[in-house]
mmCIF file of N, CA, C and O in Angstrom:
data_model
loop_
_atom_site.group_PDB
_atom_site.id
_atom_site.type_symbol
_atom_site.label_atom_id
_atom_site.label_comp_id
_atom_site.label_asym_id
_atom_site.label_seq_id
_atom_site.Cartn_x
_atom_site.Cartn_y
_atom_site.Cartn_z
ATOM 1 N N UNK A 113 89.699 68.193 -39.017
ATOM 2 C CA UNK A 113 88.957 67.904 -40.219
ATOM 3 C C UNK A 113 89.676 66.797 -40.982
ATOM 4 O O UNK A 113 90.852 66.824 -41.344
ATOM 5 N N UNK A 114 88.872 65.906 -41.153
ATOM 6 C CA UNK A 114 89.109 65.064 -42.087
ATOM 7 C C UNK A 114 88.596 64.088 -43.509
ATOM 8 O O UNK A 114 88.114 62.960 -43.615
ATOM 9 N N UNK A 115 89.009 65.259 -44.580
ATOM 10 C CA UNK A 115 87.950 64.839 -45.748
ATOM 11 C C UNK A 115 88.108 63.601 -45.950
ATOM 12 O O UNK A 115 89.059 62.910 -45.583
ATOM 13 N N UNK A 116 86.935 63.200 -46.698
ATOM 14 C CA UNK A 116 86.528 61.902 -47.581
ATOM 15 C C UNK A 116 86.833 60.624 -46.095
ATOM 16 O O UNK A 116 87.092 59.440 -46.310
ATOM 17 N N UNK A 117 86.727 61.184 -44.795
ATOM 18 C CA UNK A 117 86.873 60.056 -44.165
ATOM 19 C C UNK A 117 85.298 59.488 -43.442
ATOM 20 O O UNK A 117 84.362 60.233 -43.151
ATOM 21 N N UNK A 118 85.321 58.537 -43.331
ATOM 22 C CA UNK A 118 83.439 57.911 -42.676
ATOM 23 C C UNK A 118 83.916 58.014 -41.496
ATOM 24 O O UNK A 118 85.111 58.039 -41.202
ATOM 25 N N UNK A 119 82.613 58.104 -40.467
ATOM 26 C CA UNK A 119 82.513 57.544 -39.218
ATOM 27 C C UNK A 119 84.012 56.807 -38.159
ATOM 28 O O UNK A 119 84.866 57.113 -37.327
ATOM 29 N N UNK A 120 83.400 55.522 -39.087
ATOM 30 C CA UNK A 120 84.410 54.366 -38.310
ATOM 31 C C UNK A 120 85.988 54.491 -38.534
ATOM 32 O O UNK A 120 86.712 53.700 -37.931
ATOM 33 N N UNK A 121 86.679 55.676 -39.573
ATOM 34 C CA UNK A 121 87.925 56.239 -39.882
ATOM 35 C C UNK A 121 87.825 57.139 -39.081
ATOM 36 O O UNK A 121 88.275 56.490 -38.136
ATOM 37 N N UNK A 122 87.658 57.893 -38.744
ATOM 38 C CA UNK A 122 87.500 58.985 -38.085
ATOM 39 C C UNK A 122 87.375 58.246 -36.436
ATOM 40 O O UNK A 122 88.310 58.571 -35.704
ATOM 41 N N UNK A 123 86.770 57.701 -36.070
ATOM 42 C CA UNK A 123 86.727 57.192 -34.387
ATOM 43 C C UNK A 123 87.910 56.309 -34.516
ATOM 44 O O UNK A 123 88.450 56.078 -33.434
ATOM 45 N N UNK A 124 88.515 55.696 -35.664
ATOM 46 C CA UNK A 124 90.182 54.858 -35.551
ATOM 47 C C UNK A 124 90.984 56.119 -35.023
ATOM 48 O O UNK A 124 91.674 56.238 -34.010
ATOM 49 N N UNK A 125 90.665 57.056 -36.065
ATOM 50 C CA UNK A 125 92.104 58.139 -35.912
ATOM 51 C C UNK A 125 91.991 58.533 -34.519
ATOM 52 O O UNK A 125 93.075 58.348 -33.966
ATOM 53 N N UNK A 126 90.978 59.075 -33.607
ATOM 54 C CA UNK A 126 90.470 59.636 -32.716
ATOM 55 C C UNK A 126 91.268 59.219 -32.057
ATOM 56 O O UNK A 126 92.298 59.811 -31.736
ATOM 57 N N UNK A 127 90.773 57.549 -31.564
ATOM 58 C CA UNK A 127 91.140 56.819 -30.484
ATOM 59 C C UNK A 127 92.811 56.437 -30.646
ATOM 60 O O UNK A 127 93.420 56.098 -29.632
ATOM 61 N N UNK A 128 93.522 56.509 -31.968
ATOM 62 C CA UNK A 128 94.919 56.637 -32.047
ATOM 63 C C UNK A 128 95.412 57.688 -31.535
ATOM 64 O O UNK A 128 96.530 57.768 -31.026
ATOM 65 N N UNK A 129 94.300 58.893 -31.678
ATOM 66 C CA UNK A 129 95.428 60.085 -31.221
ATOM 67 C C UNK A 129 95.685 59.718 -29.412
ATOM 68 O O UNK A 129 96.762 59.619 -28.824
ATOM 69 N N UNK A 130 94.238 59.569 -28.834
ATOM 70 C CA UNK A 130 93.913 59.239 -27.565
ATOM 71 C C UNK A 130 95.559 58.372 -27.197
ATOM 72 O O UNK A 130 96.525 59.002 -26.766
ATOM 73 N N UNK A 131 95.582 57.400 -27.373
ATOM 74 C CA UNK A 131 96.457 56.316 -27.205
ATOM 75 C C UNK A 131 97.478 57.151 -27.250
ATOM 76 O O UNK A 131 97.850 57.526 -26.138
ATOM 77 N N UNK A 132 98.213 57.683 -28.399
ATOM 78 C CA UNK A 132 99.333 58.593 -28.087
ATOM 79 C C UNK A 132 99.722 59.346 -26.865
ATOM 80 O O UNK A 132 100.581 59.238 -25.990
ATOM 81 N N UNK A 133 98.565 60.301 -27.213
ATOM 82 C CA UNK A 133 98.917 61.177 -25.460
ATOM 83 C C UNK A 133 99.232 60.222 -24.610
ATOM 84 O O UNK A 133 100.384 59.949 -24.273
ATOM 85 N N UNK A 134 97.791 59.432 -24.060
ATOM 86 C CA UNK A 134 97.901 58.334 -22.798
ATOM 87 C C UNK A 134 99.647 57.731 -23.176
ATOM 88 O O UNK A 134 100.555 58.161 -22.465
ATOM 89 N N UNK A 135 99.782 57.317 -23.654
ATOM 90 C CA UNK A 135 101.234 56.791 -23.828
ATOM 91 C C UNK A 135 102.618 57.423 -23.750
ATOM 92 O O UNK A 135 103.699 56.836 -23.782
ATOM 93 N N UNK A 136 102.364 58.825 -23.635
ATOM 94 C CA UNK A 136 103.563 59.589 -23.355
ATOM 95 C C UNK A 136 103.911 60.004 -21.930
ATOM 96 O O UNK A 136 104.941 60.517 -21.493
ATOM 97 N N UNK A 137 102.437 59.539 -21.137
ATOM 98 C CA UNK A 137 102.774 59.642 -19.820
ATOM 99 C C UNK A 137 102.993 61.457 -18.898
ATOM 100 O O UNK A 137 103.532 61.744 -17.830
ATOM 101 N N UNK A 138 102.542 62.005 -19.567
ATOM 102 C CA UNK A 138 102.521 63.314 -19.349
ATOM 103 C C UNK A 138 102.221 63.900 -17.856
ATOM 104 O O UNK A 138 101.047 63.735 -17.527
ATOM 105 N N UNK A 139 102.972 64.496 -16.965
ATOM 106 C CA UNK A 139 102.486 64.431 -15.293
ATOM 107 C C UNK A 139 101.523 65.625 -16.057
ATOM 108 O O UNK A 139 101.730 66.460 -16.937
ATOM 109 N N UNK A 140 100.177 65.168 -15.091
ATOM 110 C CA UNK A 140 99.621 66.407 -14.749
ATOM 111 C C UNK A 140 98.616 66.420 -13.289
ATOM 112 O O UNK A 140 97.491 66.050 -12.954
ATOM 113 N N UNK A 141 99.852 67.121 -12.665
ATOM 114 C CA UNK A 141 99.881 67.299 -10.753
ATOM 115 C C UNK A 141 98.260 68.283 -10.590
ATOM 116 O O UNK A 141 97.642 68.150 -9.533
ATOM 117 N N UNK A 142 97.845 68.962 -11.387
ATOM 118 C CA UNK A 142 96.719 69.845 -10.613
ATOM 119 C C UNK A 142 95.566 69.009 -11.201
ATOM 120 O O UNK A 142 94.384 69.347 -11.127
ATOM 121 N N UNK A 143 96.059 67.790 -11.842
ATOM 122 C CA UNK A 143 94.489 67.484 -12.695
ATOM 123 C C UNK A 143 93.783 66.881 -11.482
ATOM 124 O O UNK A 143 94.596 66.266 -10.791
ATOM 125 N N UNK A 144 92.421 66.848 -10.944
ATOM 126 C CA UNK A 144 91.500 66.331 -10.291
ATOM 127 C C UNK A 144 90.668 64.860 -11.210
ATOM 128 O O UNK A 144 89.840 64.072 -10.753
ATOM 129 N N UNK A 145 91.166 64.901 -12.358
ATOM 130 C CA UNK A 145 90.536 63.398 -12.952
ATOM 131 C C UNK A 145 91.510 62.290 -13.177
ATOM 132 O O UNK A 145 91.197 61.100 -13.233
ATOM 133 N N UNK A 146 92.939 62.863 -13.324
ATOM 134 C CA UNK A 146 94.166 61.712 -13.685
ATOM 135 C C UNK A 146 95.266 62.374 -13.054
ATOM 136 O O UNK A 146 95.268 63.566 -12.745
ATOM 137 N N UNK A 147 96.087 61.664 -12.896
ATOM 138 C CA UNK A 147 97.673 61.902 -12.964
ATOM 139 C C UNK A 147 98.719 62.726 -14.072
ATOM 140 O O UNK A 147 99.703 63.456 -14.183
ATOM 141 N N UNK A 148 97.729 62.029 -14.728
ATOM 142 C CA UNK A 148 98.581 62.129 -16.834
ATOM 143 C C UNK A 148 97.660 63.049 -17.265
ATOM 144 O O UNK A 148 96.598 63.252 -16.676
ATOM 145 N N UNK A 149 98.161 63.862 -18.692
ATOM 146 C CA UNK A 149 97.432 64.307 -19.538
ATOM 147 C C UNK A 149 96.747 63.003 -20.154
ATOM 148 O O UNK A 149 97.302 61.906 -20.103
ATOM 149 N N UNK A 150 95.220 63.252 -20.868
ATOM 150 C CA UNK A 150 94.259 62.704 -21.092
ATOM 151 C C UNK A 150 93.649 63.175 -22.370
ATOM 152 O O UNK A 150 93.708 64.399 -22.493
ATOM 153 N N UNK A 151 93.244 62.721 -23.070
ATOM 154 C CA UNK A 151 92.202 63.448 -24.185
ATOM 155 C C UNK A 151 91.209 62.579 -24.312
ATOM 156 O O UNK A 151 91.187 61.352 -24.410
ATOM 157 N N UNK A 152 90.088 63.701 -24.288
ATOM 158 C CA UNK A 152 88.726 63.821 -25.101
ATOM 159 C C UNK A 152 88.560 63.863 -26.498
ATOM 160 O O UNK A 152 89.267 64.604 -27.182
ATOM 161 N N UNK A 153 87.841 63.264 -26.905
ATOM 162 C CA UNK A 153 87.681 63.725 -28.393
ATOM 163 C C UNK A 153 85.993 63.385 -29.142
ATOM 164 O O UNK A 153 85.183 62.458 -29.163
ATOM 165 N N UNK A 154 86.101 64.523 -29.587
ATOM 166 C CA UNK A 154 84.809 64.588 -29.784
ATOM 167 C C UNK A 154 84.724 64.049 -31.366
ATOM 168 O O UNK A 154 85.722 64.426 -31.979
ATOM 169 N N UNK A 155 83.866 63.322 -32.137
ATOM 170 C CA UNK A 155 83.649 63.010 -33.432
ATOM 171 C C UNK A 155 82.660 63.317 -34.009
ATOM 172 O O UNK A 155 81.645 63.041 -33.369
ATOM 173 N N UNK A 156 82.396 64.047 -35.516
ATOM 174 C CA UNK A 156 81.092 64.404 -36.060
ATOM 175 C C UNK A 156 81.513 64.525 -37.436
ATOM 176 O O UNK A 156 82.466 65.162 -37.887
ATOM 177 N N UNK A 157 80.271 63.499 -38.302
ATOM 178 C CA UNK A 157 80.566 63.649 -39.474
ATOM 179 C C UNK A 157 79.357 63.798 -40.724
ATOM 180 O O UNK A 157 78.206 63.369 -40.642
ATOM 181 N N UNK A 158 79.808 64.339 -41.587
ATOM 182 C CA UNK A 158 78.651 64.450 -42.524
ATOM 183 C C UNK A 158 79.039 64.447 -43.781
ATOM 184 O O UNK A 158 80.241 64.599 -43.994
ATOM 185 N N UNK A 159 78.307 64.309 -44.678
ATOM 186 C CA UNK A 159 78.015 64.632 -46.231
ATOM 187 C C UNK A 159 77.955 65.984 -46.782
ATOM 188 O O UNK A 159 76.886 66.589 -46.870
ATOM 189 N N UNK A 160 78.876 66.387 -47.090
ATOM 190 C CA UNK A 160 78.692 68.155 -47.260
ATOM 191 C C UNK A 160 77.606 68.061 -48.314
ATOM 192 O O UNK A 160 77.428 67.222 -49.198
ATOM 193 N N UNK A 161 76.590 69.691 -47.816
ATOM 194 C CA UNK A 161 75.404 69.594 -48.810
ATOM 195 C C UNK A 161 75.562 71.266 -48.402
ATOM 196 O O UNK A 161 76.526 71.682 -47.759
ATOM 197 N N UNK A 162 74.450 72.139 -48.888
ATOM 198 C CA UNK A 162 73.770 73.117 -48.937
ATOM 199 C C UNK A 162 72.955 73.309 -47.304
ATOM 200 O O UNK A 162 72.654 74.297 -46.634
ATOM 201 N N UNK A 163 72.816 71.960 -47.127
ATOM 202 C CA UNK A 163 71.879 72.168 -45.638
ATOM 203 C C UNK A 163 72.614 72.124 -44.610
ATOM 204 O O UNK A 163 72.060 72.600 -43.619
ATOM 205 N N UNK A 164 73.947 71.631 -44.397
ATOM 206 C CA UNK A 164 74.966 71.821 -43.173
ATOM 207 C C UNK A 164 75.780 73.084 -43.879
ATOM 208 O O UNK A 164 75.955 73.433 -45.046
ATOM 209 N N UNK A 165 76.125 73.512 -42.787
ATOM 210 C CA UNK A 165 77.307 74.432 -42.817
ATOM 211 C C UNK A 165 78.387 74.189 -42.000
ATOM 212 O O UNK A 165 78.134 74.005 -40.810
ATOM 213 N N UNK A 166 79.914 74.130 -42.483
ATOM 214 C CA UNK A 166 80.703 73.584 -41.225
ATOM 215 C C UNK A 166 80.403 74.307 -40.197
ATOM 216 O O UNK A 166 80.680 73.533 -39.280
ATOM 217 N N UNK A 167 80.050 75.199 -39.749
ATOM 218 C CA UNK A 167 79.684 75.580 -38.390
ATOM 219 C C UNK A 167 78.385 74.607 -37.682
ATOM 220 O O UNK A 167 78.214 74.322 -36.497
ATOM 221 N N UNK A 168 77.725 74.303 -38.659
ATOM 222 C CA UNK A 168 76.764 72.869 -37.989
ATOM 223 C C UNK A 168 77.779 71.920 -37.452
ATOM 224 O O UNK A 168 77.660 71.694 -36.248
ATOM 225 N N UNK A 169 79.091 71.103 -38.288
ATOM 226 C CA UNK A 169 79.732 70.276 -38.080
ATOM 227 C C UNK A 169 80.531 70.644 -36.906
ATOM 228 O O UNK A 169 80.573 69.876 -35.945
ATOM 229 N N UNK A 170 81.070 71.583 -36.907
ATOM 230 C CA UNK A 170 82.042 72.143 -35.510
ATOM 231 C C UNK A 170 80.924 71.936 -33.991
ATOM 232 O O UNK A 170 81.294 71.576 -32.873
ATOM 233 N N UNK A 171 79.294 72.353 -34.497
ATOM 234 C CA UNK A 171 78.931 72.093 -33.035
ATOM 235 C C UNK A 171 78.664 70.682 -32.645
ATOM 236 O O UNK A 171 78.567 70.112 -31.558
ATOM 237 N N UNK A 172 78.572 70.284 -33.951
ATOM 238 C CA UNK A 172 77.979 68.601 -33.656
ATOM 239 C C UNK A 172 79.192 67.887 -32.955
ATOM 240 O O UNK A 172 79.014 66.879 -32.271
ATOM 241 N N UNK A 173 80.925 68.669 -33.227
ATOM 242 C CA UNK A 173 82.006 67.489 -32.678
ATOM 243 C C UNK A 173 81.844 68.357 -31.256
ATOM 244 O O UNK A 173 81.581 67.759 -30.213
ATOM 245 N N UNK A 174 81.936 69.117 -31.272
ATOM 246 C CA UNK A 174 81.976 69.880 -29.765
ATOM 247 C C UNK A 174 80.878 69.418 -29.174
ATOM 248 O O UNK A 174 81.230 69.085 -28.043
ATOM 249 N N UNK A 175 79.632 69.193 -29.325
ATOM 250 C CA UNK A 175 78.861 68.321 -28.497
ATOM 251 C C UNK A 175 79.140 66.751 -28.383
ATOM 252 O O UNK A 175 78.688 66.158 -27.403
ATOM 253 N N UNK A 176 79.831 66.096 -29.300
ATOM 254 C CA UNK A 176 80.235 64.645 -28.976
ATOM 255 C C UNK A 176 81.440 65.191 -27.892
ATOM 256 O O UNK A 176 81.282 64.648 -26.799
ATOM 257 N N UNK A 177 82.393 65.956 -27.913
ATOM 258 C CA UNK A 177 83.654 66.443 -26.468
ATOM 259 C C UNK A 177 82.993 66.417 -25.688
ATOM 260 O O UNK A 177 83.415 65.622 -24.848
ATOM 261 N N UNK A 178 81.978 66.908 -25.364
ATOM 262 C CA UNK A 178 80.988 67.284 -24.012
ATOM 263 C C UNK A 178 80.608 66.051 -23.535
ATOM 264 O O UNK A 178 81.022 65.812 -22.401
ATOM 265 N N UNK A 179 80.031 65.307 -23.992
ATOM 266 C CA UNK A 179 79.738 63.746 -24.528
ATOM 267 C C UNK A 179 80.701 63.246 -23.644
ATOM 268 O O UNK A 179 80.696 63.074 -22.425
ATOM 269 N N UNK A 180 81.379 63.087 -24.364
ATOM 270 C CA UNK A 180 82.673 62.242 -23.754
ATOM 271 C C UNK A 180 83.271 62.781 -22.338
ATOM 272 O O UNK A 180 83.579 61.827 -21.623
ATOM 273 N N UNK A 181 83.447 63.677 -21.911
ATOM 274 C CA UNK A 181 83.864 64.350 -20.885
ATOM 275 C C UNK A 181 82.797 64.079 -19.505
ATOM 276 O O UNK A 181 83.096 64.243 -18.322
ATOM 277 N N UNK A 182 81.313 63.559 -20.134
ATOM 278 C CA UNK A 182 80.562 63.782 -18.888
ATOM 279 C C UNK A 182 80.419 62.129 -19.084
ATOM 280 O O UNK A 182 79.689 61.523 -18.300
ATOM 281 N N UNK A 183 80.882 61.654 -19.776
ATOM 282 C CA UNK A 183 80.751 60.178 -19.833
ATOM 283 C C UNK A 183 82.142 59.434 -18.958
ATOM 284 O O UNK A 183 82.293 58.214 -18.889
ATOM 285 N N UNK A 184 83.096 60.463 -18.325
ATOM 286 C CA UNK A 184 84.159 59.753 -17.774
ATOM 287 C C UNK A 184 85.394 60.570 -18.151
ATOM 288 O O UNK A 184 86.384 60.386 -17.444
ATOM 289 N N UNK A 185 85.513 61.664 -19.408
ATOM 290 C CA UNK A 185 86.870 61.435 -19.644
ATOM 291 C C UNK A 185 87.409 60.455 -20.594
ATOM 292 O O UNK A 185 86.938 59.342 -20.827
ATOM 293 N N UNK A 186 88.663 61.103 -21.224
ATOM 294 C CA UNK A 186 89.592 60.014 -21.536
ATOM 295 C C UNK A 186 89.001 59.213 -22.674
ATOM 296 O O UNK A 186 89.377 58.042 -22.711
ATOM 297 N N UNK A 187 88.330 59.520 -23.413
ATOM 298 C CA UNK A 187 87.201 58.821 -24.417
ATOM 299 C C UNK A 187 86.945 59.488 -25.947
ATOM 300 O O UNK A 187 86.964 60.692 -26.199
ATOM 301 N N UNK A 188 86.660 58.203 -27.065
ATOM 302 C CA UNK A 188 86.552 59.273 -27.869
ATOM 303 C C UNK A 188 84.574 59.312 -27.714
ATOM 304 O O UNK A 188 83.918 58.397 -27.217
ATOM 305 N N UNK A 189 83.968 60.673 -28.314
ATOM 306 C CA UNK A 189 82.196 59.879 -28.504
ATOM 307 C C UNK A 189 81.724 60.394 -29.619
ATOM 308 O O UNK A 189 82.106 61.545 -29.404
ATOM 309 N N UNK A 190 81.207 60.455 -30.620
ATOM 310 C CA UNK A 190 80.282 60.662 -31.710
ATOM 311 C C UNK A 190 78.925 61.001 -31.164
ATOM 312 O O UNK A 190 78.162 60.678 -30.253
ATOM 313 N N UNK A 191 79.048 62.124 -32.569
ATOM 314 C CA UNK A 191 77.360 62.759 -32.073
ATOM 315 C C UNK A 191 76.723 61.969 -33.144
ATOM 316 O O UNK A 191 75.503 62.009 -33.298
#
């Protein structure tokens, strides 16, 4: 969670965290998609109102993870 942040803050931070992992080089011997640990990251954002509930927001980033995961991996995606 990240208050008072838009969209395009939120897919910076994402893809920084991304970069981190990828950059630490992490073995991972049983993975079938990489070598290295990898992250997904899913992004979803809104305007808090009366008509979302963060449980709306939690499914909307968990469907951008899904997103990203069937898009390749290794990615950030926005719902």
């Amino acid at each position: 969670m990240l208050p008072n942040t838009n969209s395009e803050e939120a897919i910076q931070v994402a893809e920084k965290i991304r970069n981190i992992v990828g950059d630490l080089k992490i073995p991972h011997a049983t993975s079938k998609a990489d070598h290295f640990v990898s992250t997904s990251i899913g992004v979803a954002t809104l305007i808090p109102s009366p008509v979302y509930s963060p449980k709306q927001l939690l499914e909307q980033a968990d469907k951008a993870l899904y997103k990203a995961k069937h898009e390749g991996r290794n990615r950030v995606a926005v719902y």
